[in-house]
Structures are given as structure tokens and as C-alpha cells.
XYZ file of N, CA and C in Angstrom:
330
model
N 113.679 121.894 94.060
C 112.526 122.734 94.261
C 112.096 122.728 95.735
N 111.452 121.992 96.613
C 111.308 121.507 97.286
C 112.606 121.873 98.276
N 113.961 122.209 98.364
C 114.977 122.534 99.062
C 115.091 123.274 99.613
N 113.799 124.788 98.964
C 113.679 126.295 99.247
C 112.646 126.261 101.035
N 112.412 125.224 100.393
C 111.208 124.695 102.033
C 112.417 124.816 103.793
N 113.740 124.775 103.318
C 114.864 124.646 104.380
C 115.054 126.049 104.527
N 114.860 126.895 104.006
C 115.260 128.169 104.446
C 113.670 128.495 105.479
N 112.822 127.936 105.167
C 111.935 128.488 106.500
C 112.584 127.851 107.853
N 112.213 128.887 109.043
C 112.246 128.460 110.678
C 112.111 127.466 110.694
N 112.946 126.784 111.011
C 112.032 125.644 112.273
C 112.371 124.156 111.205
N 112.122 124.290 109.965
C 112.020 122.964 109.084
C 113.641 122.343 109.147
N 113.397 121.124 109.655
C 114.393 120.396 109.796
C 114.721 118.937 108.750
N 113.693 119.246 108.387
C 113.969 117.783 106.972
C 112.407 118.369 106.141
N 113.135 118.168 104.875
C 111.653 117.792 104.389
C 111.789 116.785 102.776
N 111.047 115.710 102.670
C 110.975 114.843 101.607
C 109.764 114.760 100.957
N 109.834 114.210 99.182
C 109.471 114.149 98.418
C 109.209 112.996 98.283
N 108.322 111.965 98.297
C 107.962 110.410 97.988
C 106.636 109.948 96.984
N 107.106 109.120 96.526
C 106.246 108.785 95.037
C 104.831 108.139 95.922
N 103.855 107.518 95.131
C 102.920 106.726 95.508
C 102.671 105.465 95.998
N 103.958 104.912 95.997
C 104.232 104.054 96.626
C 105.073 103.982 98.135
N 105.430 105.094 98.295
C 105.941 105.802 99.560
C 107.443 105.630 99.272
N 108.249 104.940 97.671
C 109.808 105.519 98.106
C 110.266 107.313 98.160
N 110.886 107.243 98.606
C 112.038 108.235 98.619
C 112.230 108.710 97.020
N 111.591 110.262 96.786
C 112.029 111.011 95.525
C 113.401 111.543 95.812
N 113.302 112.303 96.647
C 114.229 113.357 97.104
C 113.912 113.769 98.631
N 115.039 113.885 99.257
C 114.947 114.344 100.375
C 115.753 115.401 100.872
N 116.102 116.785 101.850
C 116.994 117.083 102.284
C 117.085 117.659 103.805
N 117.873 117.917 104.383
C 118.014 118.274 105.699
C 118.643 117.737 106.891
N 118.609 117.767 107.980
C 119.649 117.471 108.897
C 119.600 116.356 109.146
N 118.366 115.160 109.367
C 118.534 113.597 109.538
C 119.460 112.954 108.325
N 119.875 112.084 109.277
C 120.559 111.225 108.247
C 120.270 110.543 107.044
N 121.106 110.040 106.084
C 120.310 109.480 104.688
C 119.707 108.414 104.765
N 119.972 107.435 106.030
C 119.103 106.986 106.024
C 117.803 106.699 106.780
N 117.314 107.629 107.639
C 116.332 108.095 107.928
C 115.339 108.579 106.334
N 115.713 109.334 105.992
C 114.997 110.044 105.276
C 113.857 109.191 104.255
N 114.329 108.427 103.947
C 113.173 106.977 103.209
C 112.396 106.415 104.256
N 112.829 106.516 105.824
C 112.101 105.921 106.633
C 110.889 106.800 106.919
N 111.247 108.231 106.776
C 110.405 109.568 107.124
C 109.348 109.572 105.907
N 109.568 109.352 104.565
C 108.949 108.879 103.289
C 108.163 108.103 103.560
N 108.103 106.660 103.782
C 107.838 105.773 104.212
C 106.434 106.173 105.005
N 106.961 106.429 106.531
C 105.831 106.605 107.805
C 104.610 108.005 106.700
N 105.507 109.029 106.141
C 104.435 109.746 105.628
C 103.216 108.711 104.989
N 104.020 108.234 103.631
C 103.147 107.398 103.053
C 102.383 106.867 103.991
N 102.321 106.212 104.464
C 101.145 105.007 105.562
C 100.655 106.146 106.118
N 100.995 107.364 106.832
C 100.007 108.213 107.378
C 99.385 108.492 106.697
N 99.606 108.982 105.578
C 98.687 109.648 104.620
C 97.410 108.999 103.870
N 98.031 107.287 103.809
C 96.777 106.647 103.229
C 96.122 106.369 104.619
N 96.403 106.397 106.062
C 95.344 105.942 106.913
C 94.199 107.513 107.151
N 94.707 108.903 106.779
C 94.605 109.388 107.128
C 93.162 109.776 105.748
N 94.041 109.079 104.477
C 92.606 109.407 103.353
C 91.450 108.105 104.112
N 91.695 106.740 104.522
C 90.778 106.080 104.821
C 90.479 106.410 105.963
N 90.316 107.128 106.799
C 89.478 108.050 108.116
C 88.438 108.944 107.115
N 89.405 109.619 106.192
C 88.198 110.901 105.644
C 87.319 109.833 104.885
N 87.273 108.594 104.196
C 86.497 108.488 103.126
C 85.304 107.771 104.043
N 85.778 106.988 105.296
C 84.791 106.603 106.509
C 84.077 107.694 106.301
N 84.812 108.912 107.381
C 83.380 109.882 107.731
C 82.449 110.206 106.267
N 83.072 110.213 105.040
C 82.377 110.985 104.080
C 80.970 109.891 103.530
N 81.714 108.721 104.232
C 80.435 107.741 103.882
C 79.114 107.435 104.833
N 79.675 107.758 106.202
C 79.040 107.508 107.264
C 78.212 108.441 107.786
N 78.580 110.051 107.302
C 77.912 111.378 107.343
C 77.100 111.858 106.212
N 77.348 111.076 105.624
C 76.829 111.457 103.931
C 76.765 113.014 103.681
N 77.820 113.345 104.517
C 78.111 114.916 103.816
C 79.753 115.269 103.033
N 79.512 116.307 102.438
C 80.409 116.338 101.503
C 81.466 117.053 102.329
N 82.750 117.160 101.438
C 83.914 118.060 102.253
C 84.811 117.190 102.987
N 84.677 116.008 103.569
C 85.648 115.333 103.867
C 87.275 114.740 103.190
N 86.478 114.625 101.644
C 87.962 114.210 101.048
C 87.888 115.157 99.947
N 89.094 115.313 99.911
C 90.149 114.600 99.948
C 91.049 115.267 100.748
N 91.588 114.964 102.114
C 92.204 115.878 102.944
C 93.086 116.378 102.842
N 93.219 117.785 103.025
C 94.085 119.086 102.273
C 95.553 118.572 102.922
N 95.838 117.543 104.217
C 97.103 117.862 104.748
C 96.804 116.816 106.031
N 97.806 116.650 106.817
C 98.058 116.145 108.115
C 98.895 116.261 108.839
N 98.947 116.111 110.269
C 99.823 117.140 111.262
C 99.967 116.007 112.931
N 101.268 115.424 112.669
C 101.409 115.071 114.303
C 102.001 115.789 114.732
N 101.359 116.595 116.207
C 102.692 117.321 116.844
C 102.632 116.309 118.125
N 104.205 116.803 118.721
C 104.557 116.617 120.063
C 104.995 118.209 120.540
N 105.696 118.243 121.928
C 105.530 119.027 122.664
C 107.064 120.104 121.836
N 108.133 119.234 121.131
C 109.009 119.786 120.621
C 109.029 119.766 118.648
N 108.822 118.645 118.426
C 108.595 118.487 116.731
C 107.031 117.975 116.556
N 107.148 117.970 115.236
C 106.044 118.050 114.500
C 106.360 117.262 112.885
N 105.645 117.157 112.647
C 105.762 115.866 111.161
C 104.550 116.503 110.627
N 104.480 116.730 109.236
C 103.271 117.105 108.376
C 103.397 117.206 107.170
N 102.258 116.423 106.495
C 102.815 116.399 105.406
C 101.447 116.761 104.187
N 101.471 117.184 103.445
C 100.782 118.182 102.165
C 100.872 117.167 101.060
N 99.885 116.643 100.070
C 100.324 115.927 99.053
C 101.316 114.560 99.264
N 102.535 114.650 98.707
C 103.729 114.211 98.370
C 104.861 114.838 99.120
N 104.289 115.478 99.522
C 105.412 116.105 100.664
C 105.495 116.128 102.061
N 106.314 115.980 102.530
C 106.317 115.774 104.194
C 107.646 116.456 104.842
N 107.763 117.165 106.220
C 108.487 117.591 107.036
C 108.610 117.459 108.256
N 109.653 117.673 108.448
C 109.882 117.680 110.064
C 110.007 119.024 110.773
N 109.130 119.659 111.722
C 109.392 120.659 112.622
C 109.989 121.189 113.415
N 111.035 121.446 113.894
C 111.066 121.820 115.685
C 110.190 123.445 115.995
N 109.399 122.636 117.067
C 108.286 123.556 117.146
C 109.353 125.131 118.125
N 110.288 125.026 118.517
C 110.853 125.776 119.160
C 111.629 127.069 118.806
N 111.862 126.888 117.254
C 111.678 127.857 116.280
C 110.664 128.414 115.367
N 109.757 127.907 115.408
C 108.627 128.099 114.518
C 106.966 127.933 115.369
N 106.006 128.795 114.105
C 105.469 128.258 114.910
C 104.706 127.520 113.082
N 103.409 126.303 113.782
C 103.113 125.762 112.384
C 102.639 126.507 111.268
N 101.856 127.747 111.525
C 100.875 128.161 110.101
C 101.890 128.278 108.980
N 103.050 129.592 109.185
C 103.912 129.785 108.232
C 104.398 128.323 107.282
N 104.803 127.316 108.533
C 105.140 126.290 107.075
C 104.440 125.216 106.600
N 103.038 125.276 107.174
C 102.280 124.809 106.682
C 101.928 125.717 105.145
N 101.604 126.803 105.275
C 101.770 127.872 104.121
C 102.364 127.317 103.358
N 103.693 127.180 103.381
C 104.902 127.259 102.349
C 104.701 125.581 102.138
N 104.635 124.478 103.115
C 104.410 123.200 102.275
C 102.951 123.311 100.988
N 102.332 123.927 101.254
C 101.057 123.795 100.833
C 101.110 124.221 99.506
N 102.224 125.453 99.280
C 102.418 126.155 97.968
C 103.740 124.901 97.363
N 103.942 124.802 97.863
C 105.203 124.098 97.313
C 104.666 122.477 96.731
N 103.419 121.823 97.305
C 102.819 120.596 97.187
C 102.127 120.706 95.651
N 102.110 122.702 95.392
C 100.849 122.798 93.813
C 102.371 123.584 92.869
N 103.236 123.095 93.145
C 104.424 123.548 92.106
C 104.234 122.207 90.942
């Protein structure tokens, strides 16, 4: 499912990882074993990235902070972002982000 995400620009890996951050499924041009490592770093981003939102949501006492829709490192050539359970790799030199942010985003509520 998740494989159809390789026919967009620019996406150069993208993986599937459980709640514990292994490796569901992965596919694309890094090697196999990268790809659990890319799983992996998502996971830990993603939980530092829910404990930032649940700070502000406590510290602002306003609503809307969590549960955060997504997260996004770029550099000047790739990009890493990941939706849910899902995470990718960019090269920003074909693409630009909205489109596959789009398509991770639909693909995260399959």
C-alpha cells in the first residue's frame, strides 16, 4: 500500500513502523539496512515531537496542540517527514514538500 507513495517526485524511501519503532515494511533506494534505522530515528522523532506538543498544550492551556498532524526535518537537499506511522525521505531537488506531504497524509488514514 504504502509503495504507491514511490511513484511521487522526489520520494526516495518511505517506511512503515509499529509503536515500538520496528520496521513494518519499508521500500526504496537506501539500503535494507538502513531502512529500520530510518524507522527507528522516525519513532524517537515522533515521540519527542508528541512530548514538545503535550508541554506547550500544558503550559498554554490552550487547545490544538496535540496531537501533531506530522513532522518535517529539512536540509538544504533532503528532507525526512513523517505522518502517523509513516515516514520518508525527500530529495528536495525534485520535489517540492506540499505534494508529498499530501500523499503521506492520505496514505497515513488508509
Amino acid at each position: 500500500m504504502i509503495k504507491n507513495l514511490l511513484a511521487e517526485d522526489g520520494v526516495m524511501a518511505i517506511c512503515q513502523f509499529r509503536d515500538d519503532g520496528a520496521l513494518v515494511e519499508g521500500y526504496g533506494v537506501m539500503s535494507d539496512d538502513m531502512l529500520p534505522k530510518l524507522a527507528k530515528f522516525a519513532h524517537d522523532y515522533k515521540r519527542m515531537v508528541q512530548g514538545n506538543a503535550d508541554q506547550l498544550a500544558m503550559f498554554t492551556q490552550m487547545s490544538g496542540w496535540t496531537p501533531p498532524g506530522g513532522w518535517l526535518v529539512k536540509g538544504e537537499v533532503w528532507a525526512v517527514c513523517g505522518v502517523s506511522n509513516l515516514v520518508c525521505v525527500i530529495d528536495l531537488r525534485e520535489t517540492t514538500l506540499n505534494p508529498v506531504m499530501k500523499a503521506l497524509h492520505e496514505a497515513a488514514n488508509w
